[in-house]
Structures are given as C-alpha cells and as structure tokens.
Amino acid sequence: MLYDSTKVLLSGILRSLESAGKIGWEDQLELAGECSYEVHQMARLLYKGYRTDSVNKAAMLVPVAERAARAVPHVKSLVRAIRRKDQVAAVESGKAALAEM
C-alpha cells in the first residue's frame, strides 16, 4: 500500500537525518522528493465517476487522504530544509510530517 511505503520512506529519511554520521544531502533530497510526490498523490481527492451508496464506501480512503493532506506542508518544509542542508529544521519537519501521517 502506498501509505505504508511512504511512511517507511519518511521514517527512513528521518533516521538518516538523526544519525551522527555524515549525511548524504543529495541522496536525502532525492528521497524527500519521492516522499513529497507520494504524499501529494495520496492527498488529492479521489474522483469517482459514479455514485456510491453509503454502506459500501471504503472507510480507509478518506482518512488516509486527510492525513496525507495534513502532512503536505511538513513534507514541503522537509524538502526545503534538506536543500538548505539545515539538519535541525529537516528533523523537526520530518517528525511533524510523520506525526500527521
């Protein structure tokens, strides 16, 4: 599922940023870009060209889209912080994004 893999990707970025070793900023920027793309994909509204009855609605889709939409600003600030090579801001944004997911 896209949600689970995105959450794993985001937590991997966060772990790497929190590590005491040397940070590969270019690699982190690429991963954060992928994460941003996936979060935006989940956050967009799901259009259905047909009517659905209230009994058969997929209850999981709406909360995932809402959680992803709340995480979008944090993921954007994560990408900006990585571009600036600001480790502290990147970690804070990553934690906030992960909390929203």
PDB file of N, CA and C in Angstrom:
ATOM      1  N   MET A   1       0.840  -1.167   0.000  1.00  0.00           N
ATOM      2  CA  MET A   1       0.000   0.000   0.000  1.00  0.00           C
ATOM      3  C   MET A   1       0.898   1.248   0.000  1.00  0.00           C
ATOM      4  N   LEU A   2       0.483   2.246  -0.728  1.00  0.00           N
ATOM      5  CA  LEU A   2       1.271   3.468  -0.875  1.00  0.00           C
ATOM      6  C   LEU A   2       1.471   4.167   0.467  1.00  0.00           C
ATOM      7  N   TYR A   3       0.451   4.157   1.293  1.00  0.00           N
ATOM      8  CA  TYR A   3       0.541   4.836   2.585  1.00  0.00           C
ATOM      9  C   TYR A   3       1.656   4.234   3.444  1.00  0.00           C
ATOM     10  N   ASP A   4       1.679   2.921   3.521  1.00  0.00           N
ATOM     11  CA  ASP A   4       2.683   2.249   4.352  1.00  0.00           C
ATOM     12  C   ASP A   4       4.098   2.476   3.821  1.00  0.00           C
ATOM     13  N   SER A   5       4.269   2.367   2.511  1.00  0.00           N
ATOM     14  CA  SER A   5       5.610   2.543   1.951  1.00  0.00           C
ATOM     15  C   SER A   5       6.082   3.988   2.098  1.00  0.00           C
ATOM     16  N   THR A   6       5.160   4.945   1.995  1.00  0.00           N
ATOM     17  CA  THR A   6       5.528   6.347   2.179  1.00  0.00           C
ATOM     18  C   THR A   6       5.923   6.623   3.617  1.00  0.00           C
ATOM     19  N   LYS A   7       5.206   6.021   4.535  1.00  0.00           N
ATOM     20  CA  LYS A   7       5.534   6.200   5.947  1.00  0.00           C
ATOM     21  C   LYS A   7       6.900   5.590   6.271  1.00  0.00           C
ATOM     22  N   VAL A   8       7.210   4.450   5.682  1.00  0.00           N
ATOM     23  CA  VAL A   8       8.520   3.818   5.874  1.00  0.00           C
ATOM     24  C   VAL A   8       9.613   4.686   5.262  1.00  0.00           C
ATOM     25  N   LEU A   9       9.355   5.240   4.078  1.00  0.00           N
ATOM     26  CA  LEU A   9      10.321   6.124   3.428  1.00  0.00           C
ATOM     27  C   LEU A   9      10.587   7.361   4.272  1.00  0.00           C
ATOM     28  N   LEU A  10       9.537   7.953   4.796  1.00  0.00           N
ATOM     29  CA  LEU A  10       9.677   9.145   5.629  1.00  0.00           C
ATOM     30  C   LEU A  10      10.440   8.838   6.918  1.00  0.00           C
ATOM     31  N   SER A  11      10.143   7.712   7.535  1.00  0.00           N
ATOM     32  CA  SER A  11      10.868   7.369   8.762  1.00  0.00           C
ATOM     33  C   SER A  11      12.328   7.025   8.464  1.00  0.00           C
ATOM     34  N   GLY A  12      12.612   6.467   7.284  1.00  0.00           N
ATOM     35  CA  GLY A  12      13.998   6.209   6.889  1.00  0.00           C
ATOM     36  C   GLY A  12      14.774   7.496   6.687  1.00  0.00           C
ATOM     37  N   ILE A  13      14.140   8.475   6.067  1.00  0.00           N
ATOM     38  CA  ILE A  13      14.781   9.784   5.892  1.00  0.00           C
ATOM     39  C   ILE A  13      15.069  10.389   7.256  1.00  0.00           C
ATOM     40  N   LEU A  14      14.107  10.311   8.139  1.00  0.00           N
ATOM     41  CA  LEU A  14      14.262  10.875   9.479  1.00  0.00           C
ATOM     42  C   LEU A  14      15.382  10.194  10.248  1.00  0.00           C
ATOM     43  N   ARG A  15      15.453   8.863  10.174  1.00  0.00           N
ATOM     44  CA  ARG A  15      16.527   8.129  10.852  1.00  0.00           C
ATOM     45  C   ARG A  15      17.891   8.550  10.321  1.00  0.00           C
ATOM     46  N   SER A  16      17.982   8.701   9.015  1.00  0.00           N
ATOM     47  CA  SER A  16      19.245   9.095   8.411  1.00  0.00           C
ATOM     48  C   SER A  16      19.652  10.504   8.829  1.00  0.00           C
ATOM     49  N   LEU A  17      18.681  11.394   8.920  1.00  0.00           N
ATOM     50  CA  LEU A  17      18.984  12.764   9.333  1.00  0.00           C
ATOM     51  C   LEU A  17      19.376  12.849  10.809  1.00  0.00           C
ATOM     52  N   GLU A  18      18.825  11.970  11.619  1.00  0.00           N
ATOM     53  CA  GLU A  18      19.116  11.974  13.054  1.00  0.00           C
ATOM     54  C   GLU A  18      20.426  11.267  13.385  1.00  0.00           C
ATOM     55  N   SER A  19      20.966  10.504  12.446  1.00  0.00           N
ATOM     56  CA  SER A  19      22.194   9.761  12.724  1.00  0.00           C
ATOM     57  C   SER A  19      23.375  10.711  12.889  1.00  0.00           C
ATOM     58  N   ALA A  20      24.356  10.243  13.625  1.00  0.00           N
ATOM     59  CA  ALA A  20      25.523  11.072  13.920  1.00  0.00           C
ATOM     60  C   ALA A  20      26.520  11.082  12.769  1.00  0.00           C
ATOM     61  N   GLY A  21      26.356  10.164  11.815  1.00  0.00           N
ATOM     62  CA  GLY A  21      27.300  10.070  10.707  1.00  0.00           C
ATOM     63  C   GLY A  21      27.108  11.171   9.677  1.00  0.00           C
ATOM     64  N   LYS A  22      27.903  11.089   8.617  1.00  0.00           N
ATOM     65  CA  LYS A  22      27.839  12.061   7.536  1.00  0.00           C
ATOM     66  C   LYS A  22      26.535  11.885   6.761  1.00  0.00           C
ATOM     67  N   ILE A  23      25.885  12.997   6.467  1.00  0.00           N
ATOM     68  CA  ILE A  23      24.606  12.961   5.767  1.00  0.00           C
ATOM     69  C   ILE A  23      24.859  13.155   4.273  1.00  0.00           C
ATOM     70  N   GLY A  24      24.337  12.251   3.459  1.00  0.00           N
ATOM     71  CA  GLY A  24      24.397  12.413   2.013  1.00  0.00           C
ATOM     72  C   GLY A  24      23.238  13.297   1.572  1.00  0.00           C
ATOM     73  N   TRP A  25      23.474  14.602   1.522  1.00  0.00           N
ATOM     74  CA  TRP A  25      22.386  15.554   1.269  1.00  0.00           C
ATOM     75  C   TRP A  25      21.711  15.325  -0.078  1.00  0.00           C
ATOM     76  N   GLU A  26      22.492  14.976  -1.093  1.00  0.00           N
ATOM     77  CA  GLU A  26      21.908  14.752  -2.418  1.00  0.00           C
ATOM     78  C   GLU A  26      20.972  13.535  -2.399  1.00  0.00           C
ATOM     79  N   ASP A  27      21.397  12.480  -1.716  1.00  0.00           N
ATOM     80  CA  ASP A  27      20.546  11.287  -1.596  1.00  0.00           C
ATOM     81  C   ASP A  27      19.283  11.598  -0.810  1.00  0.00           C
ATOM     82  N   GLN A  28      19.442  12.360   0.261  1.00  0.00           N
ATOM     83  CA  GLN A  28      18.282  12.716   1.084  1.00  0.00           C
ATOM     84  C   GLN A  28      17.314  13.606   0.306  1.00  0.00           C
ATOM     85  N   LEU A  29      17.846  14.479  -0.525  1.00  0.00           N
ATOM     86  CA  LEU A  29      16.994  15.349  -1.341  1.00  0.00           C
ATOM     87  C   LEU A  29      16.193  14.526  -2.337  1.00  0.00           C
ATOM     88  N   GLU A  30      16.821  13.534  -2.927  1.00  0.00           N
ATOM     89  CA  GLU A  30      16.124  12.664  -3.873  1.00  0.00           C
ATOM     90  C   GLU A  30      15.021  11.869  -3.169  1.00  0.00           C
ATOM     91  N   LEU A  31      15.332  11.311  -2.009  1.00  0.00           N
ATOM     92  CA  LEU A  31      14.334  10.547  -1.257  1.00  0.00           C
ATOM     93  C   LEU A  31      13.193  11.437  -0.779  1.00  0.00           C
ATOM     94  N   ALA A  32      13.517  12.648  -0.338  1.00  0.00           N
ATOM     95  CA  ALA A  32      12.478  13.566   0.115  1.00  0.00           C
ATOM     96  C   ALA A  32      11.586  13.987  -1.037  1.00  0.00           C
ATOM     97  N   GLY A  33      12.143  14.125  -2.231  1.00  0.00           N
ATOM     98  CA  GLY A  33      11.340  14.436  -3.411  1.00  0.00           C
ATOM     99  C   GLY A  33      10.366  13.313  -3.735  1.00  0.00           C
ATOM    100  N   GLU A  34      10.837  12.071  -3.630  1.00  0.00           N
ATOM    101  CA  GLU A  34       9.959  10.917  -3.852  1.00  0.00           C
ATOM    102  C   GLU A  34       8.845  10.876  -2.806  1.00  0.00           C
ATOM    103  N   CYS A  35       9.213  11.143  -1.571  1.00  0.00           N
ATOM    104  CA  CYS A  35       8.247  11.150  -0.480  1.00  0.00           C
ATOM    105  C   CYS A  35       7.201  12.238  -0.708  1.00  0.00           C
ATOM    106  N   SER A  36       7.649  13.408  -1.134  1.00  0.00           N
ATOM    107  CA  SER A  36       6.738  14.509  -1.407  1.00  0.00           C
ATOM    108  C   SER A  36       5.751  14.142  -2.515  1.00  0.00           C
ATOM    109  N   TYR A  37       6.249  13.515  -3.559  1.00  0.00           N
ATOM    110  CA  TYR A  37       5.387  13.087  -4.661  1.00  0.00           C
ATOM    111  C   TYR A  37       4.330  12.102  -4.182  1.00  0.00           C
ATOM    112  N   GLU A  38       4.743  11.126  -3.380  1.00  0.00           N
ATOM    113  CA  GLU A  38       3.812  10.115  -2.889  1.00  0.00           C
ATOM    114  C   GLU A  38       2.757  10.722  -1.960  1.00  0.00           C
ATOM    115  N   VAL A  39       3.166  11.638  -1.101  1.00  0.00           N
ATOM    116  CA  VAL A  39       2.219  12.272  -0.186  1.00  0.00           C
ATOM    117  C   VAL A  39       1.208  13.105  -0.977  1.00  0.00           C
ATOM    118  N   HIS A  40       1.681  13.813  -2.008  1.00  0.00           N
ATOM    119  CA  HIS A  40       0.758  14.582  -2.843  1.00  0.00           C
ATOM    120  C   HIS A  40      -0.222  13.665  -3.575  1.00  0.00           C
ATOM    121  N   GLN A  41       0.246  12.512  -4.012  1.00  0.00           N
ATOM    122  CA  GLN A  41      -0.639  11.560  -4.685  1.00  0.00           C
ATOM    123  C   GLN A  41      -1.739  11.067  -3.747  1.00  0.00           C
ATOM    124  N   MET A  42      -1.382  10.810  -2.512  1.00  0.00           N
ATOM    125  CA  MET A  42      -2.377  10.329  -1.554  1.00  0.00           C
ATOM    126  C   MET A  42      -3.328  11.440  -1.123  1.00  0.00           C
ATOM    127  N   ALA A  43      -2.847  12.677  -1.140  1.00  0.00           N
ATOM    128  CA  ALA A  43      -3.643  13.785  -0.611  1.00  0.00           C
ATOM    129  C   ALA A  43      -4.708  14.270  -1.581  1.00  0.00           C
ATOM    130  N   ARG A  44      -4.533  14.024  -2.857  1.00  0.00           N
ATOM    131  CA  ARG A  44      -5.519  14.544  -3.799  1.00  0.00           C
ATOM    132  C   ARG A  44      -6.831  13.779  -3.659  1.00  0.00           C
ATOM    133  N   LEU A  45      -7.890  14.447  -3.975  1.00  0.00           N
ATOM    134  CA  LEU A  45      -9.217  13.847  -3.824  1.00  0.00           C
ATOM    135  C   LEU A  45      -9.403  12.717  -4.822  1.00  0.00           C
ATOM    136  N   LEU A  46     -10.080  11.719  -4.380  1.00  0.00           N
ATOM    137  CA  LEU A  46     -10.351  10.578  -5.246  1.00  0.00           C
ATOM    138  C   LEU A  46     -11.677  10.793  -5.959  1.00  0.00           C
ATOM    139  N   TYR A  47     -11.620  10.955  -7.259  1.00  0.00           N
ATOM    140  CA  TYR A  47     -12.829  11.177  -8.050  1.00  0.00           C
ATOM    141  C   TYR A  47     -13.428   9.845  -8.444  1.00  0.00           C
ATOM    142  N   LYS A  48     -14.720   9.738  -8.274  1.00  0.00           N
ATOM    143  CA  LYS A  48     -15.448   8.559  -8.725  1.00  0.00           C
ATOM    144  C   LYS A  48     -16.517   9.044  -9.680  1.00  0.00           C
ATOM    145  N   GLY A  49     -16.509   8.507 -10.864  1.00  0.00           N
ATOM    146  CA  GLY A  49     -17.463   8.918 -11.884  1.00  0.00           C
ATOM    147  C   GLY A  49     -18.820   8.270 -11.716  1.00  0.00           C
ATOM    148  N   TYR A  50     -19.055   7.692 -10.587  1.00  0.00           N
ATOM    149  CA  TYR A  50     -20.326   7.037 -10.328  1.00  0.00           C
ATOM    150  C   TYR A  50     -20.707   7.253  -8.878  1.00  0.00           C
ATOM    151  N   ARG A  51     -21.956   7.069  -8.585  1.00  0.00           N
ATOM    152  CA  ARG A  51     -22.418   7.244  -7.211  1.00  0.00           C
ATOM    153  C   ARG A  51     -22.177   5.969  -6.425  1.00  0.00           C
ATOM    154  N   THR A  52     -21.826   6.159  -5.192  1.00  0.00           N
ATOM    155  CA  THR A  52     -21.666   5.007  -4.307  1.00  0.00           C
ATOM    156  C   THR A  52     -22.653   5.151  -3.167  1.00  0.00           C
ATOM    157  N   ASP A  53     -23.165   4.048  -2.710  1.00  0.00           N
ATOM    158  CA  ASP A  53     -24.060   4.120  -1.560  1.00  0.00           C
ATOM    159  C   ASP A  53     -23.222   4.218  -0.295  1.00  0.00           C
ATOM    160  N   SER A  54     -23.822   4.720   0.746  1.00  0.00           N
ATOM    161  CA  SER A  54     -23.073   4.985   1.980  1.00  0.00           C
ATOM    162  C   SER A  54     -22.615   3.713   2.682  1.00  0.00           C
ATOM    163  N   VAL A  55     -23.218   2.579   2.367  1.00  0.00           N
ATOM    164  CA  VAL A  55     -22.844   1.331   3.021  1.00  0.00           C
ATOM    165  C   VAL A  55     -21.522   0.805   2.464  1.00  0.00           C
ATOM    166  N   ASN A  56     -21.294   0.964   1.179  1.00  0.00           N
ATOM    167  CA  ASN A  56     -20.126   0.356   0.539  1.00  0.00           C
ATOM    168  C   ASN A  56     -18.951   1.306   0.368  1.00  0.00           C
ATOM    169  N   LYS A  57     -18.937   2.421   1.036  1.00  0.00           N
ATOM    170  CA  LYS A  57     -17.801   3.334   0.924  1.00  0.00           C
ATOM    171  C   LYS A  57     -16.580   2.711   1.593  1.00  0.00           C
ATOM    172  N   ALA A  58     -15.444   2.955   0.993  1.00  0.00           N
ATOM    173  CA  ALA A  58     -14.203   2.467   1.578  1.00  0.00           C
ATOM    174  C   ALA A  58     -13.792   3.441   2.682  1.00  0.00           C
ATOM    175  N   ALA A  59     -13.953   3.038   3.903  1.00  0.00           N
ATOM    176  CA  ALA A  59     -13.737   3.926   5.044  1.00  0.00           C
ATOM    177  C   ALA A  59     -12.279   4.336   5.195  1.00  0.00           C
ATOM    178  N   MET A  60     -11.339   3.542   4.698  1.00  0.00           N
ATOM    179  CA  MET A  60      -9.933   3.845   4.886  1.00  0.00           C
ATOM    180  C   MET A  60      -9.433   4.937   3.943  1.00  0.00           C
ATOM    181  N   LEU A  61     -10.047   5.134   2.796  1.00  0.00           N
ATOM    182  CA  LEU A  61      -9.512   6.074   1.816  1.00  0.00           C
ATOM    183  C   LEU A  61      -9.599   7.519   2.277  1.00  0.00           C
ATOM    184  N   VAL A  62     -10.689   7.910   2.862  1.00  0.00           N
ATOM    185  CA  VAL A  62     -10.842   9.304   3.280  1.00  0.00           C
ATOM    186  C   VAL A  62      -9.858   9.682   4.380  1.00  0.00           C
ATOM    187  N   PRO A  63      -9.720   8.916   5.442  1.00  0.00           N
ATOM    188  CA  PRO A  63      -8.750   9.298   6.467  1.00  0.00           C
ATOM    189  C   PRO A  63      -7.315   9.349   5.949  1.00  0.00           C
ATOM    190  N   VAL A  64      -6.930   8.441   5.061  1.00  0.00           N
ATOM    191  CA  VAL A  64      -5.574   8.452   4.518  1.00  0.00           C
ATOM    192  C   VAL A  64      -5.354   9.730   3.727  1.00  0.00           C
ATOM    193  N   ALA A  65      -6.325  10.113   2.908  1.00  0.00           N
ATOM    194  CA  ALA A  65      -6.194  11.333   2.119  1.00  0.00           C
ATOM    195  C   ALA A  65      -6.125  12.564   3.026  1.00  0.00           C
ATOM    196  N   GLU A  66      -6.902  12.569   4.080  1.00  0.00           N
ATOM    197  CA  GLU A  66      -6.880  13.700   5.010  1.00  0.00           C
ATOM    198  C   GLU A  66      -5.554  13.771   5.765  1.00  0.00           C
ATOM    199  N   ARG A  67      -5.049  12.623   6.202  1.00  0.00           N
ATOM    200  CA  ARG A  67      -3.767  12.605   6.910  1.00  0.00           C
ATOM    201  C   ARG A  67      -2.642  13.049   5.988  1.00  0.00           C
ATOM    202  N   ALA A  68      -2.684  12.587   4.758  1.00  0.00           N
ATOM    203  CA  ALA A  68      -1.662  12.983   3.795  1.00  0.00           C
ATOM    204  C   ALA A  68      -1.740  14.479   3.510  1.00  0.00           C
ATOM    205  N   ALA A  69      -2.946  15.003   3.405  1.00  0.00           N
ATOM    206  CA  ALA A  69      -3.116  16.436   3.152  1.00  0.00           C
ATOM    207  C   ALA A  69      -2.559  17.268   4.307  1.00  0.00           C
ATOM    208  N   ARG A  70      -2.732  16.774   5.520  1.00  0.00           N
ATOM    209  CA  ARG A  70      -2.170  17.491   6.678  1.00  0.00           C
ATOM    210  C   ARG A  70      -0.645  17.406   6.720  1.00  0.00           C
ATOM    211  N   ALA A  71      -0.078  16.351   6.146  1.00  0.00           N
ATOM    212  CA  ALA A  71       1.373  16.157   6.159  1.00  0.00           C
ATOM    213  C   ALA A  71       2.077  16.932   5.048  1.00  0.00           C
ATOM    214  N   VAL A  72       1.347  17.341   4.007  1.00  0.00           N
ATOM    215  CA  VAL A  72       1.956  18.004   2.849  1.00  0.00           C
ATOM    216  C   VAL A  72       2.809  19.218   3.238  1.00  0.00           C
ATOM    217  N   PRO A  73       2.314  20.165   4.046  1.00  0.00           N
ATOM    218  CA  PRO A  73       3.165  21.322   4.374  1.00  0.00           C
ATOM    219  C   PRO A  73       4.454  20.943   5.101  1.00  0.00           C
ATOM    220  N   HIS A  74       4.380  19.922   5.932  1.00  0.00           N
ATOM    221  CA  HIS A  74       5.566  19.489   6.674  1.00  0.00           C
ATOM    222  C   HIS A  74       6.579  18.821   5.741  1.00  0.00           C
ATOM    223  N   VAL A  75       6.080  18.054   4.780  1.00  0.00           N
ATOM    224  CA  VAL A  75       6.980  17.410   3.823  1.00  0.00           C
ATOM    225  C   VAL A  75       7.634  18.470   2.931  1.00  0.00           C
ATOM    226  N   LYS A  76       6.866  19.488   2.547  1.00  0.00           N
ATOM    227  CA  LYS A  76       7.447  20.578   1.756  1.00  0.00           C
ATOM    228  C   LYS A  76       8.554  21.285   2.527  1.00  0.00           C
ATOM    229  N   SER A  77       8.319  21.553   3.805  1.00  0.00           N
ATOM    230  CA  SER A  77       9.360  22.217   4.594  1.00  0.00           C
ATOM    231  C   SER A  77      10.553  21.285   4.820  1.00  0.00           C
ATOM    232  N   LEU A  78      10.319  19.974   4.866  1.00  0.00           N
ATOM    233  CA  LEU A  78      11.404  18.999   4.955  1.00  0.00           C
ATOM    234  C   LEU A  78      12.296  19.099   3.720  1.00  0.00           C
ATOM    235  N   VAL A  79      11.686  19.146   2.552  1.00  0.00           N
ATOM    236  CA  VAL A  79      12.454  19.239   1.313  1.00  0.00           C
ATOM    237  C   VAL A  79      13.251  20.547   1.277  1.00  0.00           C
ATOM    238  N   ARG A  80      12.617  21.651   1.672  1.00  0.00           N
ATOM    239  CA  ARG A  80      13.321  22.946   1.694  1.00  0.00           C
ATOM    240  C   ARG A  80      14.503  22.916   2.668  1.00  0.00           C
ATOM    241  N   ALA A  81      14.302  22.314   3.834  1.00  0.00           N
ATOM    242  CA  ALA A  81      15.387  22.243   4.828  1.00  0.00           C
ATOM    243  C   ALA A  81      16.542  21.384   4.318  1.00  0.00           C
ATOM    244  N   ILE A  82      16.237  20.313   3.619  1.00  0.00           N
ATOM    245  CA  ILE A  82      17.299  19.465   3.073  1.00  0.00           C
ATOM    246  C   ILE A  82      18.054  20.217   1.985  1.00  0.00           C
ATOM    247  N   ARG A  83      17.330  20.981   1.173  1.00  0.00           N
ATOM    248  CA  ARG A  83      18.018  21.791   0.155  1.00  0.00           C
ATOM    249  C   ARG A  83      18.986  22.791   0.786  1.00  0.00           C
ATOM    250  N   ARG A  84      18.589  23.356   1.927  1.00  0.00           N
ATOM    251  CA  ARG A  84      19.444  24.317   2.636  1.00  0.00           C
ATOM    252  C   ARG A  84      20.499  23.628   3.489  1.00  0.00           C
ATOM    253  N   LYS A  85      20.413  22.311   3.582  1.00  0.00           N
ATOM    254  CA  LYS A  85      21.303  21.492   4.427  1.00  0.00           C
ATOM    255  C   LYS A  85      21.171  21.888   5.891  1.00  0.00           C
ATOM    256  N   ASP A  86      19.935  22.145   6.289  1.00  0.00           N
ATOM    257  CA  ASP A  86      19.610  22.519   7.661  1.00  0.00           C
ATOM    258  C   ASP A  86      19.084  21.276   8.375  1.00  0.00           C
ATOM    259  N   GLN A  87      19.968  20.604   9.075  1.00  0.00           N
ATOM    260  CA  GLN A  87      19.626  19.322   9.690  1.00  0.00           C
ATOM    261  C   GLN A  87      18.559  19.465  10.773  1.00  0.00           C
ATOM    262  N   VAL A  88      18.654  20.484  11.597  1.00  0.00           N
ATOM    263  CA  VAL A  88      17.707  20.662  12.702  1.00  0.00           C
ATOM    264  C   VAL A  88      16.292  20.885  12.167  1.00  0.00           C
ATOM    265  N   ALA A  89      16.159  21.788  11.196  1.00  0.00           N
ATOM    266  CA  ALA A  89      14.830  22.065  10.620  1.00  0.00           C
ATOM    267  C   ALA A  89      14.293  20.851   9.876  1.00  0.00           C
ATOM    268  N   ALA A  90      15.172  20.112   9.211  1.00  0.00           N
ATOM    269  CA  ALA A  90      14.738  18.916   8.484  1.00  0.00           C
ATOM    270  C   ALA A  90      14.204  17.859   9.441  1.00  0.00           C
ATOM    271  N   VAL A  91      14.891  17.666  10.553  1.00  0.00           N
ATOM    272  CA  VAL A  91      14.432  16.677  11.541  1.00  0.00           C
ATOM    273  C   VAL A  91      13.082  17.100  12.134  1.00  0.00           C
ATOM    274  N   GLU A  92      12.941  18.376  12.471  1.00  0.00           N
ATOM    275  CA  GLU A  92      11.677  18.860  13.028  1.00  0.00           C
ATOM    276  C   GLU A  92      10.535  18.678  12.027  1.00  0.00           C
ATOM    277  N   SER A  93      10.769  19.026  10.778  1.00  0.00           N
ATOM    278  CA  SER A  93       9.726  18.885   9.760  1.00  0.00           C
ATOM    279  C   SER A  93       9.402  17.412   9.510  1.00  0.00           C
ATOM    280  N   GLY A  94      10.422  16.581   9.510  1.00  0.00           N
ATOM    281  CA  GLY A  94      10.192  15.152   9.307  1.00  0.00           C
ATOM    282  C   GLY A  94       9.374  14.542  10.428  1.00  0.00           C
ATOM    283  N   LYS A  95       9.676  14.941  11.667  1.00  0.00           N
ATOM    284  CA  LYS A  95       8.896  14.432  12.800  1.00  0.00           C
ATOM    285  C   LYS A  95       7.448  14.910  12.734  1.00  0.00           C
ATOM    286  N   ALA A  96       7.255  16.178  12.341  1.00  0.00           N
ATOM    287  CA  ALA A  96       5.895  16.709  12.236  1.00  0.00           C
ATOM    288  C   ALA A  96       5.121  15.993  11.126  1.00  0.00           C
ATOM    289  N   ALA A  97       5.769  15.740   9.996  1.00  0.00           N
ATOM    290  CA  ALA A  97       5.110  15.042   8.902  1.00  0.00           C
ATOM    291  C   ALA A  97       4.744  13.624   9.307  1.00  0.00           C
ATOM    292  N   LEU A  98       5.663  12.965   9.971  1.00  0.00           N
ATOM    293  CA  LEU A  98       5.403  11.587  10.414  1.00  0.00           C
ATOM    294  C   LEU A  98       4.274  11.547  11.434  1.00  0.00           C
ATOM    295  N   ALA A  99       4.195  12.559  12.295  1.00  0.00           N
ATOM    296  CA  ALA A  99       3.109  12.621  13.281  1.00  0.00           C
ATOM    297  C   ALA A  99       1.755  12.802  12.603  1.00  0.00           C
ATOM    298  N   GLU A 100       1.719  13.563  11.507  1.00  0.00           N
ATOM    299  CA  GLU A 100       0.455  13.771  10.791  1.00  0.00           C
ATOM    300  C   GLU A 100       0.023  12.541  10.020  1.00  0.00           C
ATOM    301  N   MET A 101       0.991  11.724   9.636  1.00  0.00           N
ATOM    302  CA  MET A 101       0.659  10.513   8.868  1.00  0.00           C
ATOM    303  C   MET A 101       0.173   9.461   9.836  1.00  0.00           C
TER     304      MET A 101
END
